[in-house]
Structure formats: C-alpha cells, structure tokens
Short mmCIF file of C-alpha atoms in Angstrom, two decimals:
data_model
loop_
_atom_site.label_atom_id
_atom_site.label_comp_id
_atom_site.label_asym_id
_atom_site.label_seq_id
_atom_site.Cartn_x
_atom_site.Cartn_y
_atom_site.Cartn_z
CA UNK A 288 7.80 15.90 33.19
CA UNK A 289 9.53 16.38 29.57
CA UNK A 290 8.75 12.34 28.66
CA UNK A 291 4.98 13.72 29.24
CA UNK A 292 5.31 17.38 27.67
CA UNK A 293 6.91 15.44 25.06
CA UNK A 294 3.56 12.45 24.56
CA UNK A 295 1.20 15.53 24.88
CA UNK A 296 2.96 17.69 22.02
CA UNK A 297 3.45 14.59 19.63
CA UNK A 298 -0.41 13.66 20.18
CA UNK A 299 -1.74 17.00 19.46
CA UNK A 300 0.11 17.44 16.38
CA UNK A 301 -0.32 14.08 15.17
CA UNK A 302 -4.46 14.77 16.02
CA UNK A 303 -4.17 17.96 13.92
CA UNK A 304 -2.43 16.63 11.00
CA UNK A 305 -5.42 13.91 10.98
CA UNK A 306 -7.82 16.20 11.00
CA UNK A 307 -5.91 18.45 8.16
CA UNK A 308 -5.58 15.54 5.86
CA UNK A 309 -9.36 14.39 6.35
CA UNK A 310 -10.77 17.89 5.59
CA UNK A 311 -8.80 18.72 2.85
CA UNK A 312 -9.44 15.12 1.53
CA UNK A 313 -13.61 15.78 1.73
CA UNK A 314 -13.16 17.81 -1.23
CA UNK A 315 -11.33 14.94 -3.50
CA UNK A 316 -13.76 12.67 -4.37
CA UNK A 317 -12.09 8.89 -4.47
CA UNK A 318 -14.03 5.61 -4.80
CA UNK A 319 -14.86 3.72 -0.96
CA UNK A 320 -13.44 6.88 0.56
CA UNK A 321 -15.07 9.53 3.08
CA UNK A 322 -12.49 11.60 3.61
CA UNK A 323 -9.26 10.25 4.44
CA UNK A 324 -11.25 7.05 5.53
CA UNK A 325 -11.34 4.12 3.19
CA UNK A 326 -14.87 2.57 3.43
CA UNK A 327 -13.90 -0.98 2.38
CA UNK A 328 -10.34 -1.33 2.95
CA UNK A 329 -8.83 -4.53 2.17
CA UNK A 330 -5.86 -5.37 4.73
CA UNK A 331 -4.50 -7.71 2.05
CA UNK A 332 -4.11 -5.22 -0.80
CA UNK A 333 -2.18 -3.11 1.42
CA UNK A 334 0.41 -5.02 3.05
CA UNK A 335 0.95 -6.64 -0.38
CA UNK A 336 1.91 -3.43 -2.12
CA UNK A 337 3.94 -2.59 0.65
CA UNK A 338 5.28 -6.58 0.64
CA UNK A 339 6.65 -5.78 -3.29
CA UNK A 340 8.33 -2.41 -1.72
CA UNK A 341 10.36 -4.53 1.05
CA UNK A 342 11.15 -7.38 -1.54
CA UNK A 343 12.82 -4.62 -3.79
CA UNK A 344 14.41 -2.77 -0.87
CA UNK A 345 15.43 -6.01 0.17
CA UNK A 346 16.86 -7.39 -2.91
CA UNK A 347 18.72 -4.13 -3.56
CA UNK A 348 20.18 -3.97 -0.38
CA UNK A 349 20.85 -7.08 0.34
CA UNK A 350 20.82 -9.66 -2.45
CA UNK A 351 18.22 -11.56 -0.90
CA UNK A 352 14.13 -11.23 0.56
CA UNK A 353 12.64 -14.26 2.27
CA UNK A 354 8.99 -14.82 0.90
CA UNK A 355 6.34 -13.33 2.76
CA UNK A 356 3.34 -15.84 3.27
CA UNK A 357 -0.45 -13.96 4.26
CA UNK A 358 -2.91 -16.30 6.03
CA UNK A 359 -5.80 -15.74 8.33
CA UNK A 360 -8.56 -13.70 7.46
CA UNK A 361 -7.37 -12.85 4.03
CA UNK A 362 -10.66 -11.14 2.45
CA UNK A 363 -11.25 -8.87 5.25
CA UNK A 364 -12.70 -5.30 4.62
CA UNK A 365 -13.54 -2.52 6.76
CA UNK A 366 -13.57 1.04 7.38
CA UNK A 367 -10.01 2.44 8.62
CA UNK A 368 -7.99 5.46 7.86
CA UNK A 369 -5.24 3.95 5.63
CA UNK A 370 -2.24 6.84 6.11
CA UNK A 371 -1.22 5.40 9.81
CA UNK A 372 -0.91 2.08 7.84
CA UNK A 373 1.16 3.33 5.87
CA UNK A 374 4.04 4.11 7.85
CA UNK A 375 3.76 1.31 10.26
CA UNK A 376 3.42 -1.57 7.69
CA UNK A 377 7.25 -1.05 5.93
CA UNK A 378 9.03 -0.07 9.09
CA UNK A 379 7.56 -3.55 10.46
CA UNK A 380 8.43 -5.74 7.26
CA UNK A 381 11.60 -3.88 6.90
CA UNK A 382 12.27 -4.95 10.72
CA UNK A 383 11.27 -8.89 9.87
CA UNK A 384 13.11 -8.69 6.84
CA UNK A 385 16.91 -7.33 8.59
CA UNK A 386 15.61 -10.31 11.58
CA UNK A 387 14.77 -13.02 9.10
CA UNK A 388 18.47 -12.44 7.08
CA UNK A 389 20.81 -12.27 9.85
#
C-alpha cells in the first residue's frame, strides 16, 4: 500500500514538473525546440557531452577512464524531450565506468 502511494506521488510530481518546464519553456524561443521538446535531437551529441563529463569525473576520481566507443545508428535524429536524458545518461556511464575499473 505505501510501495504504491509512494509510485503514484513520484509520478504525479514528476508529470507536473514536465509540464512546468514545457510551459515555461514555450516562451524561450531556442532553435529545433517546441517547448521543452527538441525537434531534431541527435542521440550522439548528447551522450558525447555527457561522455567528456564521465571521462573528467573519471580521471579526477580515479586516475583512469576506459574509452567509450558509439556505434549503431550514429546519425539518428528525432523528436524527444532531452531533460529525462539528462539524468539517466551520467548515472548510467558513471555506473559502466566504476564496473569497467574494478
């Protein structure tokens, strides 16, 4: 019953601070964007800044960063709301990174 109170409560909020961000983003105009969504997001561009943040976390913490090596579909664009992305993408490199040096 709490586990499910809990899902419900971080949902909504996480639904509302969506929405907040996208409507208060309308009124910034920025190139490929509607909004919080990015029009012709490039997958790439974004996990390679985020790549470059790791490497220096990495090196600072640890002396060390294994090379990170992109392949597949390498030029793909779409639309997708980019601020989720954010988040996810370092905690997941930072993850391979503390796997892939010990």
């Amino acid at each position: 019953m709490i586990s499910d109170f809990l899902d419900r409560t971080l949902t909504s909020r996480l639904g509302m601070r969506i929405l907040a961000e996208h409507h208060l983003a309308l009124h910034n105009e920025k190139p490929n964007h509607i909004g919080i969504i990015n029009a012709a997001m490039k997958p790439k561009y974004l996990i390679e800044k985020w790549c470059e943040y790791v490497r220096i976390l990495s090196l600072n913490n640890y002396g060390k960063c294994p090379s990170f090596k992109f392949n597949g579909h390498v030029n793909a664009s779409f639309p997708y709301i980019e601020s989720p992305l954010d988040y996810i993408i370092p905690e997941l490199l930072k993850n391979a990174v503390r796997y892939n040096l010990f």
